[in-house]
Tab-separated table of C-alpha atoms in Angstrom:
chain	number	residue	atom	x	y	z
A	1	MET	CA	-23.032	11.014	7.741
A	2	HIS	CA	-23.318	7.612	6.104
A	3	PHE	CA	-21.480	4.478	7.098
A	4	ILE	CA	-21.337	2.424	3.934
A	5	GLN	CA	-20.189	-1.163	4.083
A	6	PRO	CA	-18.208	-2.361	1.047
A	7	ASP	CA	-20.660	-5.256	0.499
A	8	LEU	CA	-23.436	-2.815	-0.421
A	9	HIS	CA	-22.217	-2.204	-3.932
A	10	THR	CA	-23.241	0.663	-6.117
A	11	ARG	CA	-24.374	0.452	-9.703
A	12	ARG	CA	-20.737	0.768	-10.734
A	13	ALA	CA	-19.765	-2.316	-8.768
A	14	PHE	CA	-22.677	-4.221	-10.315
A	15	LEU	CA	-21.432	-3.325	-13.754
A	16	ARG	CA	-17.901	-4.284	-12.771
A	17	ARG	CA	-19.219	-7.717	-11.845
A	18	ALA	CA	-21.011	-7.928	-15.165
A	19	GLY	CA	-17.761	-7.024	-16.876
A	20	GLN	CA	-15.970	-9.729	-14.922
A	21	LEU	CA	-18.169	-12.385	-16.490
A	22	ALA	CA	-17.517	-10.958	-19.913
A	23	PHE	CA	-13.786	-10.843	-19.159
A	24	THR	CA	-13.717	-14.552	-18.336
A	25	GLY	CA	-15.671	-15.474	-21.438
A	26	ALA	CA	-19.207	-16.080	-20.165
A	27	ALA	CA	-22.099	-14.847	-22.280
A	28	LEU	CA	-24.119	-11.851	-21.092
A	29	PRO	CA	-27.031	-9.909	-22.538
A	30	THR	CA	-25.753	-7.416	-25.101
A	31	ALA	CA	-27.242	-4.434	-23.291
A	32	LEU	CA	-25.487	-5.379	-20.070
A	33	ASN	CA	-22.148	-5.781	-21.838
A	34	LEU	CA	-22.568	-2.381	-23.496
A	35	ALA	CA	-23.414	-0.789	-20.156
A	36	ALA	CA	-20.288	-2.232	-18.578
A	37	MET	CA	-18.142	-1.047	-21.486
A	38	ALA	CA	-19.567	2.471	-21.334
A	39	ASP	CA	-19.006	2.653	-17.598
A	40	ALA	CA	-15.376	1.594	-17.945
A	41	ALA	CA	-14.839	4.201	-20.648
A	42	ALA	CA	-15.295	6.918	-18.026
A	43	PHE	CA	-11.695	6.202	-16.970
A	44	ASN	CA	-9.484	7.489	-19.753
A	45	ALA	CA	-5.688	7.412	-19.762
A	46	THR	CA	-3.439	8.926	-22.389
A	47	ASP	CA	-0.159	8.675	-20.458
A	48	TYR	CA	1.434	6.163	-18.088
A	49	LYS	CA	0.969	6.100	-14.317
A	50	ALA	CA	1.715	3.479	-11.691
A	51	LEU	CA	1.005	3.110	-7.989
A	52	VAL	CA	3.347	0.911	-5.959
A	53	CYS	CA	2.254	-0.218	-2.486
A	54	VAL	CA	5.086	-1.272	-0.165
A	55	PHE	CA	3.524	-3.168	2.723
A	56	LEU	CA	5.465	-3.544	5.979
A	57	ASN	CA	4.052	-6.763	7.419
A	58	GLY	CA	3.848	-7.064	11.183
A	59	GLY	CA	3.093	-3.482	12.214
A	60	ASN	CA	5.974	-1.046	11.940
A	61	ASP	CA	7.034	0.943	15.016
A	62	TYR	CA	6.243	4.542	14.047
A	63	ALA	CA	8.120	6.259	16.882
A	64	ASN	CA	11.526	4.848	15.913
A	65	THR	CA	10.889	5.354	12.184
A	66	VAL	CA	9.910	9.037	12.103
A	67	VAL	CA	11.557	10.137	15.337
A	68	ASN	CA	10.937	13.277	17.383
A	69	TYR	CA	14.147	15.300	17.122
A	70	ASP	CA	13.635	18.804	18.560
A	71	THR	CA	14.857	18.978	22.147
A	72	ALA	CA	11.488	19.252	23.877
A	73	SER	CA	9.848	16.440	21.918
A	74	TYR	CA	12.931	14.233	22.008
A	75	ASP	CA	13.163	14.529	25.772
A	76	GLN	CA	9.520	13.441	26.091
A	77	TYR	CA	10.061	10.591	23.644
A	78	SER	CA	13.191	9.428	25.467
A	79	ALA	CA	11.502	9.620	28.864
A	80	ILE	CA	8.631	7.408	27.672
A	81	ARG	CA	10.726	4.940	25.677
A	82	GLY	CA	13.572	4.776	28.171
A	83	GLY	CA	17.288	4.936	27.718
A	84	GLY	CA	18.520	8.427	26.989
A	85	ALA	CA	21.603	9.317	24.976
A	86	ASN	CA	23.185	5.870	24.810
A	87	ARG	CA	20.454	3.684	26.298
A	88	THR	CA	22.734	2.515	29.107
A	89	ALA	CA	19.631	2.483	31.298
A	90	GLY	CA	17.827	0.160	28.889
A	91	GLY	CA	14.713	1.035	26.956
A	92	ILE	CA	14.195	1.514	23.247
A	93	ALA	CA	14.789	5.232	22.614
A	94	LEU	CA	17.263	5.953	19.833
A	95	ALA	CA	20.181	8.211	20.721
A	96	GLN	CA	19.551	11.784	19.588
A	97	ALA	CA	23.070	12.206	18.238
A	98	ALA	CA	22.576	9.187	15.963
A	99	LEU	CA	19.610	10.949	14.336
A	100	THR	CA	21.500	14.021	13.131
A	101	PRO	CA	22.398	12.596	9.642
A	102	THR	CA	18.731	11.831	8.956
A	103	VAL	CA	17.090	15.060	10.153
A	104	LEU	CA	14.249	16.045	7.835
A	105	ASN	CA	14.238	19.648	6.640
A	106	PRO	CA	10.773	20.484	5.252
A	107	THR	CA	10.223	23.510	3.059
A	108	VAL	CA	7.644	24.745	5.552
A	109	ALA	CA	8.676	24.226	9.182
A	110	LEU	CA	6.299	22.441	11.509
A	111	PRO	CA	4.492	24.526	14.149
A	112	GLY	CA	6.022	24.970	17.583
A	113	GLY	CA	9.557	24.198	16.483
A	114	LYS	CA	8.796	20.479	16.117
A	115	GLN	CA	11.368	18.509	14.150
A	116	TYR	CA	11.630	14.929	12.988
A	117	ALA	CA	14.449	12.680	11.874
A	118	LEU	CA	14.281	9.254	10.317
A	119	HIS	CA	15.750	6.087	11.809
A	120	PRO	CA	19.555	6.307	11.512
A	121	ALA	CA	19.532	3.445	8.975
A	122	MET	CA	17.318	5.448	6.584
A	123	THR	CA	19.849	7.883	5.139
A	124	GLY	CA	18.707	7.172	1.588
A	125	LEU	CA	15.066	7.963	2.269
A	126	ALA	CA	16.029	11.054	4.279
A	127	GLY	CA	17.973	12.199	1.228
A	128	LEU	CA	14.924	11.706	-1.004
A	129	PHE	CA	12.807	13.743	1.428
A	130	ASN	CA	15.304	16.578	1.644
A	131	SER	CA	15.733	16.647	-2.143
A	132	GLY	CA	11.982	17.119	-2.596
A	133	VAL	CA	10.795	13.770	-3.984
A	134	ALA	CA	9.481	12.186	-0.777
A	135	ALA	CA	7.006	13.197	1.903
A	136	VAL	CA	5.703	11.886	5.232
A	137	GLN	CA	2.030	11.411	6.024
A	138	LEU	CA	1.709	11.710	9.790
A	139	ASN	CA	-0.592	9.547	11.900
A	140	VAL	CA	-2.625	7.714	9.283
A	141	GLY	CA	-4.666	4.591	9.958
A	142	PRO	CA	-8.025	2.891	9.408
A	143	LEU	CA	-11.109	4.905	10.368
A	144	VAL	CA	-14.762	4.501	9.435
A	145	ALA	CA	-15.457	8.143	10.312
A	146	PRO	CA	-13.764	10.822	12.421
A	147	VAL	CA	-13.693	9.820	16.070
A	148	THR	CA	-12.376	11.441	19.219
A	149	ARG	CA	-10.650	9.748	22.119
A	150	GLN	CA	-13.794	10.177	24.235
A	151	GLN	CA	-15.945	8.631	21.510
A	152	TYR	CA	-13.471	5.781	21.128
A	153	HIS	CA	-13.758	4.956	24.824
A	154	GLY	CA	-17.547	5.363	24.758
A	155	SER	CA	-20.043	2.659	23.937
A	156	ASN	CA	-22.074	4.250	21.123
A	157	ARG	CA	-20.722	2.285	18.185
A	158	VAL	CA	-23.724	3.176	16.022
A	159	ALA	CA	-22.978	6.900	16.078
A	160	TYR	CA	-19.205	6.462	16.352
A	161	PRO	CA	-18.225	3.244	14.567
A	162	LEU	CA	-14.679	1.910	14.758
A	163	PRO	CA	-12.749	-0.206	12.280
A	164	PRO	CA	-13.356	-3.897	12.924
A	165	LYS	CA	-10.975	-5.967	15.035
A	166	LEU	CA	-8.427	-3.297	15.903
A	167	PHE	CA	-4.903	-4.426	16.872
A	168	SER	CA	-5.257	-7.807	15.082
A	169	HIS	CA	-2.507	-8.447	12.516
A	170	ASN	CA	-4.460	-10.297	9.825
A	171	ASP	CA	-7.566	-8.193	10.185
A	172	GLN	CA	-5.790	-4.838	10.129
A	173	GLN	CA	-3.701	-5.852	7.127
A	174	SER	CA	-6.992	-6.578	5.383
A	175	VAL	CA	-8.677	-3.389	6.639
A	176	TRP	CA	-5.776	-1.301	5.324
A	177	GLN	CA	-6.057	-3.009	1.942
A	178	SER	CA	-9.816	-3.462	1.600
A	179	SER	CA	-11.738	-1.597	4.376
A	180	GLN	CA	-12.851	-5.012	5.675
A	181	PRO	CA	-11.384	-7.544	8.142
A	182	GLU	CA	-9.796	-10.847	7.137
A	183	GLY	CA	-11.958	-12.675	4.617
A	184	ALA	CA	-12.390	-9.726	2.243
A	185	THR	CA	-12.241	-10.674	-1.437
A	186	THR	CA	-11.484	-7.314	-3.042
A	187	GLY	CA	-9.239	-4.361	-2.201
A	188	TRP	CA	-8.996	-0.711	-3.127
A	189	GLY	CA	-5.995	-1.305	-5.352
A	190	GLY	CA	-8.005	-3.870	-7.306
A	191	HIS	CA	-10.981	-1.522	-7.615
A	192	ILE	CA	-8.692	1.154	-9.007
A	193	GLY	CA	-7.504	-1.534	-11.401
A	194	ASP	CA	-11.117	-2.252	-12.411
A	195	LEU	CA	-11.382	1.287	-13.720
A	196	ALA	CA	-7.989	1.122	-15.426
A	197	LEU	CA	-8.586	-2.082	-17.406
A	198	SER	CA	-9.883	-0.259	-20.467
A	199	ALA	CA	-6.660	1.783	-20.637
A	200	ASN	CA	-4.491	-1.325	-21.018
A	201	THR	CA	-3.972	-3.606	-23.980
A	202	ASN	CA	-2.734	-6.380	-21.701
A	203	ARG	CA	-5.458	-6.197	-19.064
A	204	VAL	CA	-4.123	-9.134	-17.034
A	205	LEU	CA	-1.084	-7.055	-16.119
A	206	THR	CA	-3.072	-4.137	-14.704
A	207	CYS	CA	-2.600	-5.307	-11.089
A	208	VAL	CA	0.673	-7.098	-10.389
A	209	SER	CA	1.961	-8.594	-7.138
A	210	VAL	CA	5.601	-9.574	-6.674
A	211	THR	CA	4.943	-11.004	-3.220
A	212	GLY	CA	2.232	-13.639	-3.664
A	213	ASN	CA	-1.514	-13.411	-3.300
A	214	THR	CA	-2.978	-10.201	-1.877
A	215	VAL	CA	-6.491	-8.885	-1.397
A	216	PHE	CA	-5.258	-5.352	-2.125
A	217	LEU	CA	-4.989	-6.035	-5.862
A	218	SER	CA	-8.172	-8.078	-6.283
A	219	GLY	CA	-11.012	-6.211	-7.963
A	220	ASP	CA	-14.364	-7.188	-9.387
A	221	GLN	CA	-12.737	-7.479	-12.808
A	222	ALA	CA	-9.054	-6.884	-12.175
A	223	LEU	CA	-7.003	-9.902	-11.189
A	224	SER	CA	-4.054	-9.982	-8.819
A	225	TYR	CA	-1.498	-11.275	-11.325
A	226	GLN	CA	1.446	-12.807	-9.508
A	227	VAL	CA	5.039	-12.776	-10.692
A	228	SER	CA	8.256	-13.776	-8.979
A	229	THR	CA	11.373	-11.670	-8.614
A	230	ASN	CA	12.683	-13.530	-11.676
A	231	GLY	CA	9.654	-12.974	-13.872
A	232	ALA	CA	6.463	-14.727	-14.910
A	233	VAL	CA	5.450	-17.929	-13.168
A	234	LYS	CA	5.100	-20.693	-15.727
A	235	ILE	CA	2.682	-23.607	-15.798
A	236	GLY	CA	5.137	-26.484	-15.669
A	237	ALA	CA	3.228	-29.084	-17.693
A	238	VAL	CA	2.538	-26.588	-20.478
A	239	ASN	CA	5.962	-24.979	-20.660
A	240	ASN	CA	8.244	-27.939	-19.937
A	241	ASN	CA	8.590	-31.411	-21.360
A	242	VAL	CA	6.784	-34.055	-19.302
A	243	TYR	CA	8.653	-37.313	-18.727
A	244	ASN	CA	11.281	-35.795	-21.072
A	245	SER	CA	8.754	-36.026	-23.879
A	246	ALA	CA	7.780	-33.106	-26.056
A	247	ALA	CA	4.878	-35.168	-27.358
A	248	VAL	CA	3.421	-35.605	-23.864
A	249	ARG	CA	3.800	-31.884	-23.213
A	250	ALA	CA	2.042	-31.094	-26.504
A	251	ALA	CA	-0.818	-33.433	-25.604
A	252	ILE	CA	-1.246	-31.865	-22.162
A	253	THR	CA	-1.122	-28.394	-23.686
A	254	SER	CA	-3.799	-29.330	-26.179
A	255	LEU	CA	-6.043	-30.684	-23.433
A	256	ALA	CA	-5.471	-27.604	-21.299
A	257	LEU	CA	-6.217	-25.072	-24.015
A	258	GLN	CA	-8.779	-26.631	-26.327
A	259	THR	CA	-12.373	-25.386	-26.479
A	260	ARG	CA	-14.800	-27.547	-24.473
A	261	THR	CA	-18.552	-27.983	-24.705
A	262	HIS	CA	-19.036	-28.002	-20.935
A	263	VAL	CA	-19.228	-24.380	-19.773
A	264	LEU	CA	-17.124	-24.876	-16.603
A	265	GLU	CA	-14.461	-26.901	-18.420
A	266	ASN	CA	-14.315	-24.267	-21.116
A	267	GLU	CA	-13.965	-21.442	-18.588
A	268	TYR	CA	-11.131	-23.315	-16.875
A	269	ASN	CA	-9.318	-23.702	-20.197
A	270	LEU	CA	-9.878	-20.030	-21.010
A	271	VAL	CA	-8.226	-19.073	-17.720
A	272	THR	CA	-5.325	-21.404	-18.478
A	273	ALA	CA	-4.957	-19.968	-21.975
A	274	ARG	CA	-4.940	-16.466	-20.522
A	275	ALA	CA	-2.202	-17.457	-18.067
A	276	VAL	CA	-0.097	-19.022	-20.825
A	277	GLY	CA	-0.536	-15.963	-23.028
A	278	ALA	CA	0.348	-13.543	-20.251
A	279	GLU	CA	3.437	-15.546	-19.310
A	280	SER	CA	4.620	-15.616	-22.910
A	281	ALA	CA	4.089	-11.884	-23.408
A	282	LEU	CA	5.717	-11.010	-20.098
A	283	THR	CA	8.752	-13.231	-20.603
A	284	SER	CA	9.298	-11.822	-24.087
A	285	ALA	CA	8.978	-8.200	-22.929
A	286	LEU	CA	11.265	-8.618	-19.908
A	287	ALA	CA	13.984	-10.159	-22.091
A	288	ALA	CA	14.618	-6.675	-23.450
A	289	PHE	CA	15.232	-5.354	-19.916
A	290	PRO	CA	17.504	-7.872	-18.148
A	291	ALA	CA	18.235	-7.460	-14.462
A	292	THR	CA	21.940	-7.252	-15.240
A	293	ASP	CA	21.529	-4.019	-17.206
A	294	ALA	CA	21.360	-0.482	-15.810
A	295	PRO	CA	19.396	0.794	-13.992
A	296	PHE	CA	18.221	-2.571	-12.679
A	297	ASN	CA	21.698	-3.686	-11.592
A	298	ALA	CA	21.977	-0.803	-9.100
A	299	PHE	CA	19.645	-2.334	-6.513
A	300	PRO	CA	21.169	-3.557	-3.225
A	301	THR	CA	21.867	-7.261	-2.852
A	302	ALA	CA	20.636	-9.592	-0.105
A	303	ASN	CA	17.493	-7.489	0.119
A	304	GLY	CA	14.215	-9.219	-0.750
A	305	LEU	CA	12.275	-5.961	-0.991
A	306	ALA	CA	14.865	-4.575	-3.404
A	307	ASP	CA	14.524	-7.734	-5.528
A	308	GLN	CA	10.752	-7.193	-5.718
A	309	LEU	CA	11.084	-3.522	-6.602
A	310	ARG	CA	13.684	-4.325	-9.273
A	311	MET	CA	11.078	-6.545	-10.943
A	312	VAL	CA	8.524	-3.717	-10.724
A	313	ALA	CA	11.046	-1.390	-12.367
A	314	ARG	CA	11.603	-3.906	-15.188
A	315	LEU	CA	7.851	-4.282	-15.710
A	316	ILE	CA	7.492	-0.513	-15.886
A	317	ALA	CA	10.348	-0.355	-18.391
A	318	ALA	CA	8.462	-2.894	-20.519
A	319	ARG	CA	5.180	-0.983	-20.369
A	320	THR	CA	5.159	-0.043	-24.065
A	321	GLN	CA	5.855	-3.586	-25.226
A	322	LEU	CA	3.117	-4.879	-22.918
A	323	GLY	CA	0.619	-2.151	-23.825
A	324	ASN	CA	0.051	-0.836	-20.302
A	325	GLN	CA	-0.851	2.756	-19.414
A	326	ARG	CA	-2.135	2.268	-15.853
A	327	GLN	CA	-0.756	-0.274	-13.366
A	328	VAL	CA	-0.969	-0.993	-9.648
A	329	PHE	CA	1.814	-2.991	-7.972
A	330	PHE	CA	2.192	-4.627	-4.582
A	331	VAL	CA	5.419	-5.619	-2.794
A	332	SER	CA	6.075	-6.404	0.845
A	333	ILE	CA	8.651	-7.036	3.543
A	334	GLY	CA	7.990	-8.832	6.828
A	335	GLY	CA	9.473	-8.974	10.299
A	336	PHE	CA	8.013	-5.817	11.870
A	337	ASP	CA	6.182	-7.490	14.764
A	338	LEU	CA	8.949	-6.503	17.167
A	339	HIS	CA	7.597	-7.154	20.642
A	340	ASP	CA	11.249	-7.651	21.492
A	341	ASN	CA	14.630	-6.853	19.929
A	342	LEU	CA	13.179	-3.643	18.492
A	343	ILE	CA	16.496	-1.820	18.379
A	344	GLY	CA	18.416	-4.522	16.529
A	345	GLY	CA	15.586	-5.899	14.425
A	346	GLN	CA	14.222	-2.622	13.161
A	347	ALA	CA	17.651	-1.297	12.195
A	348	THR	CA	18.054	-4.107	9.661
A	349	LEU	CA	14.528	-3.649	8.330
A	350	MET	CA	14.784	0.138	8.047
A	351	ASP	CA	18.017	-0.181	6.098
A	352	ARG	CA	16.362	-2.587	3.666
A	353	VAL	CA	13.307	-0.389	3.212
A	354	SER	CA	15.313	2.795	2.745
A	355	SER	CA	17.897	1.369	0.360
A	356	ALA	CA	15.240	-0.452	-1.705
A	357	LEU	CA	13.005	2.621	-2.018
A	358	THR	CA	15.987	4.810	-2.893
A	359	ALA	CA	17.198	2.406	-5.591
A	360	PHE	CA	13.687	2.125	-6.991
A	361	TYR	CA	13.221	5.886	-7.190
A	362	ASN	CA	16.602	6.205	-8.899
A	363	ALA	CA	15.568	3.519	-11.394
A	364	THR	CA	12.347	5.355	-12.256
A	365	ALA	CA	14.360	8.540	-12.718
A	366	ALA	CA	16.744	6.733	-15.076
A	367	LEU	CA	13.727	5.412	-17.002
A	368	ASN	CA	12.321	8.988	-17.210
A	369	VAL	CA	9.131	7.998	-15.382
A	370	ALA	CA	9.864	9.323	-11.877
A	371	ASP	CA	6.857	11.660	-12.102
A	372	LYS	CA	4.689	8.801	-13.408
A	373	VAL	CA	5.336	6.360	-10.562
A	374	THR	CA	4.242	6.950	-6.971
A	375	THR	CA	5.386	4.602	-4.219
A	376	PHE	CA	3.737	4.565	-0.805
A	377	THR	CA	4.114	2.541	2.361
A	378	ALA	CA	1.459	0.846	4.481
A	379	SER	CA	1.495	-1.527	7.455
A	380	ASP	CA	-0.866	-3.469	9.724
A	381	PHE	CA	-0.720	-0.692	12.307
A	382	GLY	CA	1.707	1.444	14.271
A	383	ARG	CA	2.892	0.345	17.687
A	384	THR	CA	2.744	1.612	21.248
A	385	LEU	CA	4.965	4.516	22.245
A	386	SER	CA	5.417	2.884	25.650
A	387	TYR	CA	7.813	-0.057	25.679
A	388	ASN	CA	7.527	-3.506	27.152
A	389	GLY	CA	11.174	-3.928	28.103
A	390	ASP	CA	12.712	-4.724	24.708
A	391	GLY	CA	10.078	-3.796	22.157
A	392	SER	CA	6.637	-2.303	21.578
A	393	ASP	CA	3.159	-3.737	21.221
A	394	HIS	CA	0.297	-3.464	18.739
A	395	GLY	CA	-0.986	0.029	18.049
A	396	TRP	CA	-3.177	1.872	15.534
A	397	GLY	CA	-2.100	5.011	13.671
A	398	SER	CA	1.364	5.309	12.131
A	399	HIS	CA	3.545	7.521	9.923
A	400	HIS	CA	4.031	6.578	6.276
A	401	PHE	CA	6.125	7.560	3.266
A	402	LEU	CA	5.314	8.739	-0.244
A	403	VAL	CA	8.017	8.748	-2.914
A	404	GLY	CA	7.943	9.942	-6.515
A	405	GLY	CA	8.401	12.865	-8.834
A	406	ALA	CA	4.707	13.757	-8.586
A	407	VAL	CA	4.803	13.862	-4.776
A	408	ARG	CA	4.796	17.321	-3.213
A	409	GLY	CA	7.926	16.406	-1.341
A	410	LYS	CA	10.034	17.874	1.405
A	411	ALA	CA	6.868	18.170	3.467
A	412	PHE	CA	4.824	16.630	6.267
A	413	TYR	CA	1.105	16.084	5.851
A	414	GLY	CA	-1.492	15.613	8.557
A	415	LYS	CA	-1.217	16.465	12.237
A	416	ALA	CA	1.959	15.900	14.237
A	417	PRO	CA	0.774	14.040	17.348
A	418	PRO	CA	1.881	15.110	20.827
A	419	VAL	CA	4.384	12.827	22.514
A	420	SER	CA	2.227	11.084	25.081
A	421	VAL	CA	1.022	7.679	26.183
A	422	GLY	CA	-2.596	8.839	26.362
A	423	ASN	CA	-3.366	7.637	29.869
A	424	SER	CA	-4.804	10.932	31.108
A	425	THR	CA	-8.484	11.752	30.779
A	426	THR	CA	-7.921	15.487	31.256
A	427	ASP	CA	-4.699	16.301	29.383
A	428	ALA	CA	-5.529	17.815	25.961
A	429	ASN	CA	-2.304	16.335	24.585
A	430	ASP	CA	-3.811	12.911	25.006
A	431	GLN	CA	-6.561	13.536	22.431
A	432	TRP	CA	-4.583	11.634	19.781
A	433	HIS	CA	-3.733	8.624	21.949
A	434	VAL	CA	-5.945	5.848	23.260
A	435	GLY	CA	-3.531	4.392	25.818
A	436	GLN	CA	0.107	3.246	25.910
A	437	GLY	CA	0.951	5.716	23.145
A	438	ARG	CA	-1.319	4.044	20.583
A	439	LEU	CA	-2.048	6.800	18.071
A	440	LEU	CA	-5.689	7.553	17.328
A	441	PRO	CA	-5.397	8.280	13.581
A	442	SER	CA	-5.924	11.912	12.648
A	443	THR	CA	-5.944	10.891	8.963
A	444	SER	CA	-7.861	7.925	7.557
A	445	VAL	CA	-6.614	5.323	5.117
A	446	ASP	CA	-9.530	6.395	2.895
A	447	GLN	CA	-8.137	9.930	2.672
A	448	TYR	CA	-4.645	8.588	2.000
A	449	ALA	CA	-5.909	6.186	-0.665
A	450	GLY	CA	-8.296	8.714	-2.177
A	451	THR	CA	-5.508	11.220	-2.726
A	452	LEU	CA	-3.455	8.564	-4.520
A	453	ALA	CA	-6.464	7.402	-6.538
A	454	THR	CA	-7.249	10.965	-7.659
A	455	TRP	CA	-3.713	11.392	-8.976
A	456	PHE	CA	-4.036	8.026	-10.736
A	457	GLY	CA	-7.127	9.223	-12.601
A	458	VAL	CA	-10.152	8.181	-10.538
A	459	GLN	CA	-12.856	10.817	-10.847
A	460	GLY	CA	-15.922	11.976	-8.959
A	461	ALA	CA	-18.487	9.300	-8.216
A	462	GLU	CA	-16.054	6.580	-9.271
A	463	MET	CA	-14.465	7.010	-5.839
A	464	ASN	CA	-17.594	5.658	-4.115
A	465	GLY	CA	-17.011	2.176	-5.479
A	466	ILE	CA	-13.384	2.186	-4.339
A	467	LEU	CA	-13.467	3.814	-0.909
A	468	PRO	CA	-16.987	3.551	0.502
A	469	ASN	CA	-16.263	5.585	3.643
A	470	LEU	CA	-14.406	8.454	1.996
A	471	GLY	CA	-17.561	10.579	2.032
A	472	ASN	CA	-17.333	10.661	5.828
A	473	PHE	CA	-14.108	12.687	5.514
A	474	ASN	CA	-14.994	15.977	3.840
A	475	SER	CA	-14.263	18.680	6.408
A	476	VAL	CA	-11.433	21.132	7.017
A	477	ASP	CA	-9.958	18.788	9.628
A	478	TYR	CA	-10.527	15.705	7.476
A	479	PRO	CA	-10.136	16.753	3.807
A	480	THR	CA	-10.950	14.297	1.037
A	481	ASN	CA	-7.715	15.207	-0.731
A	482	LEU	CA	-4.641	15.498	1.513
A	483	GLY	CA	-2.680	17.529	-1.031
A	484	PHE	CA	0.520	15.496	-1.166
A	485	MET	CA	0.257	14.855	-4.939
A	486	LEU	CA	0.859	17.373	-7.715
């Protein structure tokens, strides 16, 4: 077993860095440029595919999202979370009767009669699951290698390494997106984008964020191109008159774009020219797909996540005009750090997530690309099954959603964890908990990401430069490919 740190880059990563210099305009030896080009050519795309990461900032509470519904499991869940049928005794357990409209009916029943329902506000997503275009990955989270509860509580971190800085918001957001704690400069979405650049005419639009800067989309070559929910972000002095003078704007534009003799000045102007060109191309392409037209006008209002996903849908609709065959997108919604007001706060958030994902899937179906676009959720971490009076605290593993026509839907993947707080050292049910109901992940983010990357077109050894620890998960209990994609 090898524990590979992302800093120790392979030959592929070295060539990606070489390509990055060429991409920005710097001169390189011809042989090195040819090597980088040949390496990139290993990723070939003849159709369109897109990955869309929906990040739930703050650490979503898994137990009230994918909720134990069968009588035995529900009773355990309710006893731990407190409350019962109508929560008159306090606590944060959802009422079982409220879950009936969102019961999930998989094609293959779970062992032992176990059943799940979604949060009562997630009727749309439950409908996607039951219609076969959505799936649930159970208990997934960051792992360096498989680890048991006993090994977690032990002290041998050399033989049984753990992800860095567990239970920390910023660090676990970064670990989910990059395999490294806060301070990472590249993410696995960006490294997938590195391989996809050669498939796209407009390479700048390979990795697109509609929610600001993100390490997830930053590669060695691929850039995290940021757009707003209204479209491309313009450079004011280049696109607008300055002091109400077109002449001043023209002069500033000339200064910003002209070739310079100083290498750093010239590189800066090349970056500016690239930004201006991308903005112009994007604005022109999106004009043919206005937000007021179907299917983009069917997204819910007063929903920031829906606004972001509407823009993603418009960008996908414009893929031919923009010359894109492979794209990775990133959107997000915050507010999930519910140490208190879990019942009220999560209901609003779950409604927004469910309605936005449902509208987005419907838009891809209307655009005839539902089987070409796969949406998946991620979050800092899950939360504790035990409650603190009005909410739950930072956890580890969590349950996540996959949506799209290429998803093997109406199914659960991974291991359904026992309902337990994990405080016993002898109870076998506590194997998948490390205390307070914090789930010890039975599936790693690397496996989750690797399955998505394989569908996207990443092949063989290319995976090593994207997910350095994936090779530690190659057993029957920890398969490299989780099987949720067609």
